[in-house]
mmCIF file of C-alpha atoms in Angstrom:
data_model
loop_
_atom_site.group_PDB
_atom_site.id
_atom_site.type_symbol
_atom_site.label_atom_id
_atom_site.label_comp_id
_atom_site.label_asym_id
_atom_site.label_seq_id
_atom_site.Cartn_x
_atom_site.Cartn_y
_atom_site.Cartn_z
ATOM 1 C CA GLN A 151 -9.269 -22.593 0.674
ATOM 2 C CA TRP A 152 -9.892 -23.886 -2.834
ATOM 3 C CA THR A 153 -13.244 -25.394 -1.840
ATOM 4 C CA LEU A 154 -14.541 -22.161 -0.297
ATOM 5 C CA CYS A 155 -13.270 -20.052 -3.192
ATOM 6 C CA ASP A 156 -14.891 -22.356 -5.749
ATOM 7 C CA LEU A 157 -18.164 -22.485 -3.817
ATOM 8 C CA LEU A 158 -18.448 -18.699 -3.373
ATOM 9 C CA SER A 159 -16.733 -17.523 -6.620
ATOM 10 C CA VAL A 160 -14.084 -15.589 -4.687
ATOM 11 C CA ASP A 161 -10.300 -15.847 -4.648
ATOM 12 C CA VAL A 162 -8.690 -15.061 -1.280
ATOM 13 C CA PRO A 163 -5.737 -16.797 0.467
ATOM 14 C CA PHE A 164 -7.837 -18.038 3.399
ATOM 15 C CA SER A 165 -5.287 -20.747 4.231
ATOM 16 C CA ARG A 166 -3.199 -18.093 5.979
ATOM 17 C CA LEU A 167 -5.817 -18.150 8.737
ATOM 18 C CA LEU A 168 -5.439 -21.901 9.318
ATOM 19 C CA PRO A 169 -2.845 -23.663 11.512
ATOM 20 C CA ALA A 170 -0.209 -25.782 9.815
ATOM 21 C CA GLU A 171 -0.716 -29.544 9.724
ATOM 22 C CA GLN A 172 1.327 -31.626 12.134
ATOM 23 C CA ARG A 173 4.582 -32.886 10.607
ATOM 24 C CA THR A 174 5.149 -36.651 10.920
ATOM 25 C CA ASP A 175 8.251 -38.363 9.517
ATOM 26 C CA GLY A 176 8.879 -35.250 7.455
ATOM 27 C CA PHE A 177 5.409 -35.156 5.888
ATOM 28 C CA ARG A 178 2.265 -33.164 6.640
ATOM 29 C CA ASN A 179 -0.204 -35.423 4.819
ATOM 30 C CA ILE A 180 -0.027 -38.652 6.839
ATOM 31 C CA ALA A 181 -3.695 -39.416 7.501
ATOM 32 C CA ASP A 182 -3.116 -41.281 10.771
ATOM 33 C CA ALA A 183 -1.349 -38.236 12.230
ATOM 34 C CA GLN A 184 -3.948 -35.661 11.215
ATOM 35 C CA SER A 185 -6.416 -34.529 13.837
ATOM 36 C CA MET A 186 -9.408 -32.243 14.268
ATOM 37 C CA SER A 187 -9.328 -30.579 17.657
ATOM 38 C CA HIS A 188 -11.510 -27.780 18.983
ATOM 39 C CA TYR A 189 -8.659 -25.427 18.016
ATOM 40 C CA HIS A 190 -8.940 -26.562 14.414
ATOM 41 C CA LEU A 191 -12.710 -26.139 14.484
ATOM 42 C CA GLU A 192 -12.368 -22.632 15.925
ATOM 43 C CA ASP A 193 -9.961 -21.681 13.123
ATOM 44 C CA HIS A 194 -12.221 -23.365 10.577
ATOM 45 C CA LEU A 195 -15.151 -21.231 11.731
ATOM 46 C CA ARG A 196 -12.954 -18.130 11.493
ATOM 47 C CA VAL A 197 -12.135 -18.981 7.869
ATOM 48 C CA VAL A 198 -15.786 -19.656 7.049
ATOM 49 C CA ASP A 199 -16.741 -16.246 8.471
ATOM 50 C CA ALA A 200 -13.956 -14.562 6.511
ATOM 51 C CA ALA A 201 -15.091 -16.252 3.285
ATOM 52 C CA LEU A 202 -18.737 -15.309 3.769
ATOM 53 C CA ASP A 203 -17.796 -11.744 4.759
ATOM 54 C CA ASN A 204 -15.727 -11.425 1.588
ATOM 55 C CA ALA A 205 -18.458 -12.814 -0.674
ATOM 56 C CA PHE A 206 -21.255 -10.673 0.791
ATOM 57 C CA ALA A 207 -19.017 -7.591 0.672
ATOM 58 C CA ARG A 208 -18.347 -8.210 -3.033
ATOM 59 C CA ILE A 209 -22.047 -8.053 -3.825
ATOM 60 C CA SER A 210 -22.453 -4.885 -1.758
ATOM 61 C CA GLN A 211 -19.482 -3.188 -3.414
ATOM 62 C CA GLN A 212 -20.634 -0.095 -5.306
ATOM 63 C CA ARG A 213 -17.442 1.751 -6.199
ATOM 64 C CA PRO A 214 -15.431 0.659 -9.271
ATOM 65 C CA PRO A 215 -12.323 -1.487 -8.732
ATOM 66 C CA THR A 216 -9.098 0.342 -7.875
ATOM 67 C CA ARG A 217 -7.027 1.426 -10.852
ATOM 68 C CA LEU A 218 -3.820 3.428 -10.436
ATOM 69 C CA GLN A 219 -2.266 4.801 -13.621
ATOM 70 C CA LEU A 220 1.120 6.327 -12.875
ATOM 71 C CA PRO A 221 3.233 8.077 -15.535
ATOM 72 C CA ALA A 222 6.944 8.494 -14.870
ATOM 73 C CA ASN A 223 6.539 11.817 -13.036
ATOM 74 C CA ARG A 224 4.187 10.162 -10.527
ATOM 75 C CA ILE A 225 6.330 7.055 -10.110
ATOM 76 C CA ALA A 226 9.237 9.358 -9.198
ATOM 77 C CA ASN A 227 9.024 11.157 -5.862
ATOM 78 C CA LYS A 228 12.343 12.898 -5.379
ATOM 79 C CA ARG A 229 13.048 16.615 -5.735
ATOM 80 C CA PRO A 230 16.353 18.527 -5.823
ATOM 81 C CA GLY A 231 17.823 18.695 -2.333
ATOM 82 C CA GLN A 232 15.630 15.853 -1.086
ATOM 83 C CA ARG A 233 17.005 12.481 0.001
ATOM 84 C CA ASN A 234 14.639 9.514 0.219
ATOM 85 C CA ARG A 235 14.260 6.000 -1.189
ATOM 86 C CA ASP A 236 11.849 6.738 -4.032
ATOM 87 C CA PRO A 237 12.801 6.766 -7.732
ATOM 88 C CA GLU A 238 14.087 10.004 -9.313
ATOM 89 C CA LEU A 239 12.947 11.633 -12.560
ATOM 90 C CA ARG A 240 15.571 11.487 -15.320
ATOM 91 C CA ASP A 241 14.839 12.158 -19.010
ATOM 92 C CA ASP A 242 11.095 11.511 -18.607
ATOM 93 C CA ALA A 243 11.654 8.216 -16.799
ATOM 94 C CA ALA A 244 11.560 7.263 -13.104
ATOM 95 C CA VAL A 245 14.978 5.776 -12.348
ATOM 96 C CA VAL A 246 16.301 3.518 -9.594
ATOM 97 C CA TRP A 247 20.050 2.848 -9.583
ATOM 98 C CA SER A 248 21.740 -0.348 -8.489
ATOM 99 C CA GLY A 249 22.382 -0.011 -4.758
ATOM 100 C CA GLY A 250 22.135 -1.731 -1.409
ATOM 101 C CA VAL A 251 19.886 0.675 0.507
ATOM 102 C CA SER A 252 16.878 -1.135 1.990
ATOM 103 C CA PHE A 253 13.543 -0.294 0.328
ATOM 104 C CA TYR A 254 15.299 1.819 -2.331
ATOM 105 C CA GLY A 255 12.911 1.827 -5.277
ATOM 106 C CA ARG A 256 9.740 2.033 -3.233
ATOM 107 C CA ILE A 257 6.960 3.860 -5.061
ATOM 108 C CA SER A 258 5.013 5.923 -2.542
ATOM 109 C CA ASN A 259 2.179 6.665 -4.967
ATOM 110 C CA SER A 260 1.512 2.949 -5.430
ATOM 111 C CA ARG A 261 0.194 2.411 -1.883
ATOM 112 C CA LEU A 262 -3.085 0.448 -1.972
ATOM 113 C CA ASP A 263 -6.070 0.807 0.348
ATOM 114 C CA ASP A 264 -7.515 -2.713 0.029
ATOM 115 C CA SER A 265 -6.086 -6.222 0.146
ATOM 116 C CA GLY A 266 -6.692 -8.180 -3.052
ATOM 117 C CA TRP A 267 -5.403 -9.505 -6.349
ATOM 118 C CA TYR A 268 -3.863 -6.892 -8.625
ATOM 119 C CA ARG A 269 -2.598 -6.855 -12.191
ATOM 120 C CA ILE A 270 0.605 -4.838 -12.495
ATOM 121 C CA THR A 271 1.603 -3.530 -15.929
ATOM 122 C CA LEU A 272 5.030 -1.903 -16.122
ATOM 123 C CA ASP A 273 6.801 -0.248 -19.060
ATOM 124 C CA ALA A 274 10.527 -0.239 -18.316
ATOM 125 C CA SER A 275 13.994 -0.209 -19.831
ATOM 126 C CA SER A 276 17.566 -0.333 -18.565
ATOM 127 C CA ILE A 277 20.300 2.297 -18.243
ATOM 128 C CA LYS A 278 23.967 1.305 -18.507
ATOM 129 C CA SER A 279 23.148 -2.418 -18.659
ATOM 130 C CA PRO A 280 25.872 -5.037 -18.184
ATOM 131 C CA GLY A 281 27.543 -5.546 -21.547
ATOM 132 C CA ASP A 282 26.568 -9.190 -22.077
ATOM 133 C CA ARG A 283 22.936 -9.171 -20.894
ATOM 134 C CA GLY A 284 19.962 -7.125 -19.742
ATOM 135 C CA LEU A 285 19.429 -5.846 -16.221
ATOM 136 C CA TRP A 286 17.528 -8.213 -13.945
ATOM 137 C CA CYS A 287 15.152 -6.386 -11.616
ATOM 138 C CA SER A 288 12.757 -7.432 -8.878
ATOM 139 C CA ILE A 289 9.287 -6.318 -7.792
ATOM 140 C CA HIS A 290 8.194 -6.692 -4.165
ATOM 141 C CA SER A 291 5.300 -5.334 -2.131
ATOM 142 C CA GLY A 292 5.383 -4.245 1.486
ATOM 143 C CA ASP A 293 5.147 -1.394 3.957
ATOM 144 C CA CYS A 294 8.725 -0.483 2.933
ATOM 145 C CA VAL A 295 9.685 0.841 6.380
ATOM 146 C CA SER A 296 12.217 -0.482 8.887
ATOM 147 C CA SER A 297 9.536 -1.223 11.496
ATOM 148 C CA SER A 298 7.897 -3.621 9.004
ATOM 149 C CA PRO A 299 10.775 -5.169 7.056
ATOM 150 C CA LEU A 300 9.022 -8.214 5.560
ATOM 151 C CA MET A 301 8.638 -7.895 1.792
ATOM 152 C CA HIS A 302 6.415 -10.037 -0.460
ATOM 153 C CA TRP A 303 7.618 -11.348 -3.804
ATOM 154 C CA VAL A 304 5.712 -10.177 -6.902
ATOM 155 C CA GLY A 305 8.070 -11.052 -9.770
ATOM 156 C CA ALA A 306 11.240 -10.366 -11.750
ATOM 157 C CA PHE A 307 12.000 -9.062 -15.226
ATOM 158 C CA GLU A 308 14.982 -8.464 -17.475
ATOM 159 C CA ALA A 309 15.105 -4.847 -18.607
ATOM 160 C CA THR A 310 16.938 -3.996 -21.837
ATOM 161 C CA GLU A 311 17.813 -0.724 -23.540
ATOM 162 C CA ASN A 312 14.550 -0.861 -25.501
ATOM 163 C CA PRO A 313 11.406 -0.235 -23.403
ATOM 164 C CA GLU A 314 9.250 -3.329 -22.896
ATOM 165 C CA THR A 315 5.944 -4.057 -21.185
ATOM 166 C CA PHE A 316 5.906 -6.527 -18.287
ATOM 167 C CA THR A 317 2.758 -7.863 -16.617
ATOM 168 C CA PHE A 318 2.425 -9.509 -13.197
ATOM 169 C CA THR A 319 -0.450 -10.717 -11.027
ATOM 170 C CA ALA A 320 -0.071 -10.724 -7.245
ATOM 171 C CA TRP A 321 -1.987 -10.647 -3.982
ATOM 172 C CA ILE A 322 -1.122 -7.363 -2.249
ATOM 173 C CA GLU A 323 -2.052 -6.515 1.319
ATOM 174 C CA ALA A 324 -3.838 -3.302 2.290
ATOM 175 C CA GLY A 325 -1.402 -0.456 2.966
ATOM 176 C CA HIS A 326 1.407 -1.987 0.922
ATOM 177 C CA MET A 327 3.258 -0.285 -1.914
ATOM 178 C CA LEU A 328 5.545 -1.617 -4.646
ATOM 179 C CA GLU A 329 9.334 -1.627 -4.587
ATOM 180 C CA ILE A 330 10.989 -1.967 -8.033
ATOM 181 C CA ARG A 331 14.789 -2.061 -8.253
ATOM 182 C CA PRO A 332 17.811 -3.719 -9.912
ATOM 183 C CA ALA A 333 18.325 -7.095 -8.228
ATOM 184 C CA ASP A 334 21.403 -8.630 -9.898
ATOM 185 C CA SER A 335 23.907 -9.311 -7.117
ATOM 186 C CA THR A 336 26.774 -9.618 -9.632
ATOM 187 C CA ILE A 337 26.675 -6.008 -10.814
ATOM 188 C CA LYS A 338 28.294 -2.957 -9.277
ATOM 189 C CA LYS A 339 26.284 -1.095 -6.636
ATOM 190 C CA ALA A 340 26.336 2.616 -5.940
ATOM 191 C CA ARG A 341 27.250 3.870 -2.480
ATOM 192 C CA PHE A 342 24.777 6.107 -0.685
ATOM 193 C CA SER A 343 25.287 7.577 2.777
ATOM 194 C CA GLY A 344 22.779 7.805 5.606
ATOM 195 C CA GLY A 345 20.406 5.182 4.204
ATOM 196 C CA GLN A 346 18.855 7.690 1.766
ATOM 197 C CA VAL A 347 19.435 8.585 -1.880
ATOM 198 C CA GLY A 348 19.558 12.109 -3.279
ATOM 199 C CA LEU A 349 18.665 13.280 -6.761
ATOM 200 C CA GLY A 350 21.559 12.526 -9.129
ATOM 201 C CA GLU A 351 23.712 10.743 -6.527
ATOM 202 C CA GLY A 352 23.746 7.515 -8.525
ATOM 203 C CA GLU A 353 24.306 9.095 -11.945
ATOM 204 C CA GLY A 354 28.043 9.664 -11.605
ATOM 205 C CA GLN A 355 28.878 6.291 -10.036
ATOM 206 C CA ASN A 356 28.651 4.413 -13.333
ATOM 207 C CA VAL A 357 26.183 1.771 -12.142
ATOM 208 C CA PRO A 358 23.212 0.255 -13.996
ATOM 209 C CA GLY A 359 19.692 1.486 -13.354
ATOM 210 C CA VAL A 360 16.106 0.645 -14.255
ATOM 211 C CA ALA A 361 14.036 3.330 -15.985
ATOM 212 C CA MET A 362 10.259 3.108 -15.484
ATOM 213 C CA HIS A 363 8.119 4.872 -18.072
ATOM 214 C CA SER A 364 4.628 3.995 -16.808
ATOM 215 C CA LEU A 365 2.963 1.802 -14.209
ATOM 216 C CA ILE A 366 -0.638 0.589 -14.019
ATOM 217 C CA ILE A 367 -2.014 -1.243 -10.978
ATOM 218 C CA GLU A 368 -5.587 -2.518 -11.277
ATOM 219 C CA ARG A 369 -7.711 -4.646 -8.945
ATOM 220 C CA ILE A 370 -8.867 -7.933 -10.465
ATOM 221 C CA TYR A 371 -11.125 -10.737 -9.249
ATOM 222 C CA PRO A 372 -9.861 -14.128 -10.511
ATOM 223 C CA GLY A 373 -12.558 -15.997 -8.593
ATOM 224 C CA GLY A 374 -15.416 -14.448 -10.527
ATOM 225 C CA SER A 375 -17.348 -11.283 -11.284
ATOM 226 C CA GLN A 376 -19.864 -9.638 -8.982
ATOM 227 C CA LYS A 377 -22.627 -11.472 -10.876
ATOM 228 C CA ASP A 378 -20.832 -14.793 -10.350
ATOM 229 C CA VAL A 379 -20.664 -14.201 -6.597
ATOM 230 C CA ALA A 380 -24.343 -13.220 -6.492
ATOM 231 C CA ALA A 381 -25.280 -16.383 -8.385
ATOM 232 C CA SER A 382 -23.228 -18.509 -5.970
ATOM 233 C CA LEU A 383 -24.882 -16.967 -2.907
ATOM 234 C CA PHE A 384 -28.439 -16.423 -4.108
ATOM 235 C CA GLY A 385 -29.034 -18.464 -7.259
ATOM 236 C CA ASP A 386 -32.116 -17.087 -9.005
ATOM 237 C CA LEU A 387 -33.378 -15.075 -6.019
ATOM 238 C CA ASN A 388 -34.103 -11.401 -6.704
ATOM 239 C CA VAL A 389 -31.533 -9.720 -4.459
ATOM 240 C CA ARG A 390 -30.435 -6.102 -4.895
ATOM 241 C CA TYR A 391 -28.348 -3.615 -2.950
ATOM 242 C CA ASP A 392 -30.338 -0.699 -1.527
ATOM 243 C CA ASN A 393 -28.251 2.481 -1.581
ATOM 244 C CA LYS A 394 -30.433 4.175 1.032
ATOM 245 C CA THR A 395 -30.304 1.449 3.659
ATOM 246 C CA ARG A 396 -26.889 0.199 2.464
ATOM 247 C CA ARG A 397 -28.114 -3.349 2.782
ATOM 248 C CA LEU A 398 -28.890 -6.283 0.531
ATOM 249 C CA GLU A 399 -32.639 -6.651 0.057
ATOM 250 C CA LEU A 400 -34.561 -9.728 -1.089
ATOM 251 C CA GLU A 401 -37.691 -9.114 -3.129
ATOM 252 C CA SER A 402 -40.008 -12.106 -2.815
ATOM 253 C CA ASP A 403 -43.752 -12.841 -2.669
ATOM 254 C CA GLN A 404 -43.091 -16.376 -1.401
ATOM 255 C CA LEU A 405 -40.372 -15.981 1.170
ATOM 256 C CA LEU A 406 -40.287 -19.457 2.692
ATOM 257 C CA PRO A 407 -40.355 -21.431 -0.610
ATOM 258 C CA ASP A 408 -37.714 -19.131 -2.125
ATOM 259 C CA LEU A 409 -35.330 -19.386 0.839
ATOM 260 C CA SER A 410 -35.891 -23.154 1.129
ATOM 261 C CA ARG A 411 -35.136 -23.668 -2.574
ATOM 262 C CA GLN A 412 -31.932 -21.633 -2.350
ATOM 263 C CA LEU A 413 -30.894 -23.424 0.851
ATOM 264 C CA ARG A 414 -31.183 -26.796 -0.900
ATOM 265 C CA ARG A 415 -29.226 -25.574 -3.915
ATOM 266 C CA PHE A 416 -26.388 -24.187 -1.784
ATOM 267 C CA ALA A 417 -26.305 -27.293 0.422
ATOM 268 C CA GLY A 418 -25.983 -29.520 -2.644
ATOM 269 C CA ALA A 419 -22.977 -27.518 -3.809
ATOM 270 C CA ALA A 420 -21.397 -27.345 -0.335
ATOM 271 C CA PHE A 421 -21.951 -31.053 0.406
ATOM 272 C CA ARG A 422 -20.862 -32.058 -3.106
ATOM 273 C CA GLY A 423 -23.706 -34.499 -3.649
ATOM 274 C CA PRO A 424 -27.429 -35.169 -3.228
ATOM 275 C CA VAL A 425 -29.044 -33.692 -0.117
ATOM 276 C CA SER A 426 -31.970 -35.419 1.593
ATOM 277 C CA ASP A 427 -34.700 -33.769 3.638
ATOM 278 C CA ASP A 428 -33.121 -35.267 6.760
ATOM 279 C CA ASP A 429 -29.763 -33.691 5.833
ATOM 280 C CA LEU A 430 -31.436 -30.298 5.452
ATOM 281 C CA ALA A 431 -33.702 -30.516 8.493
ATOM 282 C CA PRO A 432 -31.568 -28.591 11.047
ATOM 283 C CA TYR A 433 -30.797 -25.825 8.543
ATOM 284 C CA GLN A 434 -34.370 -25.619 7.342
ATOM 285 C CA LYS A 435 -35.435 -25.250 10.972
ATOM 286 C CA MET A 436 -33.194 -22.161 11.216
ATOM 287 C CA ILE A 437 -34.944 -20.654 8.175
ATOM 288 C CA ASP A 438 -38.428 -21.497 9.466
ATOM 289 C CA GLN A 439 -37.763 -20.018 12.896
ATOM 290 C CA GLY A 440 -36.134 -16.914 11.445
ATOM 291 C CA ILE A 441 -39.090 -16.179 9.177
ATOM 292 C CA GLU A 442 -41.457 -16.675 12.085
ATOM 293 C CA ASP A 443 -39.394 -14.164 14.084
ATOM 294 C CA LYS A 444 -39.393 -11.775 11.081
ATOM 295 C CA GLU A 445 -35.610 -11.697 10.815
ATOM 296 C CA ASP A 446 -33.785 -10.273 7.780
ATOM 297 C CA PRO A 447 -33.959 -13.011 5.080
ATOM 298 C CA ILE A 448 -30.458 -12.236 3.771
ATOM 299 C CA GLU A 449 -29.003 -12.606 7.262
ATOM 300 C CA LEU A 450 -31.017 -15.817 7.683
ATOM 301 C CA LEU A 451 -29.393 -17.295 4.591
ATOM 302 C CA ARG A 452 -25.965 -16.213 5.764
ATOM 303 C CA GLN A 453 -26.391 -17.906 9.145
ATOM 304 C CA ALA A 454 -27.674 -21.073 7.461
ATOM 305 C CA TYR A 455 -24.653 -21.070 5.139
ATOM 306 C CA ARG A 456 -22.360 -20.625 8.148
ATOM 307 C CA ALA A 457 -23.887 -23.690 9.776
ATOM 308 C CA LEU A 458 -23.708 -25.712 6.541
ATOM 309 C CA LEU A 459 -20.016 -24.890 6.107
ATOM 310 C CA CYS A 460 -19.258 -26.194 9.610
ATOM 311 C CA SER A 461 -20.990 -29.501 8.952
ATOM 312 C CA PRO A 462 -18.991 -32.757 8.678
ATOM 313 C CA ARG A 463 -20.625 -33.138 5.245
ATOM 314 C CA PHE A 464 -18.633 -30.100 4.097
ATOM 315 C CA ILE A 465 -15.403 -30.674 6.037
ATOM 316 C CA TYR A 466 -15.013 -34.363 5.164
ATOM 317 C CA PHE A 467 -15.662 -36.685 2.253
ATOM 318 C CA ARG A 468 -18.767 -38.780 2.942
ATOM 319 C CA GLU A 469 -17.950 -42.317 1.842
ATOM 320 C CA THR A 470 -19.518 -45.636 2.842
ATOM 321 C CA PRO A 471 -17.498 -48.873 3.160
ATOM 322 C CA GLY A 472 -17.234 -50.956 0.021
ATOM 323 C CA ARG A 473 -17.620 -49.840 -3.560
ATOM 324 C CA LEU A 474 -17.629 -46.025 -3.955
ATOM 325 C CA ASP A 475 -20.727 -44.486 -5.503
ATOM 326 C CA ASP A 476 -20.553 -41.991 -8.367
ATOM 327 C CA ASP A 477 -20.503 -38.918 -6.114
ATOM 328 C CA ALA A 478 -17.661 -40.290 -3.986
ATOM 329 C CA VAL A 479 -15.604 -41.060 -7.104
ATOM 330 C CA ALA A 480 -16.318 -37.573 -8.512
ATOM 331 C CA ASN A 481 -15.220 -36.018 -5.225
ATOM 332 C CA ARG A 482 -11.924 -37.908 -5.221
ATOM 333 C CA LEU A 483 -11.247 -37.043 -8.842
ATOM 334 C CA SER A 484 -12.085 -33.377 -8.253
ATOM 335 C CA TYR A 485 -9.671 -32.981 -5.351
ATOM 336 C CA LEU A 486 -6.972 -35.065 -7.034
#
């Protein structure tokens, strides 16, 4: 995961697509017990495709990154006579009371269309805090429905009577929303019937609550900017996105030399060391044949990258018996 992200200037949890290592004597990093079967190679290829898809999609992305700015009246989604699990509006703040109802505190307007890293900025304070401390609250993401009960941890914060700003960074899956609620198991919880909460039902039960004044959710790219991804994939090649064809286009007067130069540069980064003509020969043959067949040069590069990233030179360290050379030492230090 880290190698692909570093190579392509992206930041995606690709390891979720890989099988777990075999456990031996309680450990998963015993070299003698590790194997590379055709199942592992199939999963490896799936991860390589996912990484390349993500990187090429980043360059093709035309719309600005997602940014949700929710004031209190949009965080709250509960009207008089309505019973649901969203926050309620109270004194210009969206409030969630301490309670045990599942998914209470879900924010329907925070649902996100795309999986990715997000920065969450929350202005919040407490209501009726415990006398000796602030009110500890949690933030999770999830579908927030009983048919999909798994929730993902985002973070925790201690709300006090004075509003404060809290910032979190988390990977959030497409279709998920945020759930923000009091999470201190030692404090009193309100009782709500029927698994839903009505407007004002928690007010008279003398329990603490968290008041949310504003919430900002914005997509971020920790791995690198769009320009960083383009540089990783294409180096100094003149590649642009054509809005009419909705494709990446390469502008070049010397197609073969340009693609060959970029292939060597990418191979050197992927193989983490010098690349000989013999090393490049099978990949260069793909480029030569593709140009002869008048294939799309961008797709040619992508297929060559796919082959490079399935090579033993990428998957393994290349070390010769005896004293390690400079590149082998640098590789070990880098991964350590």
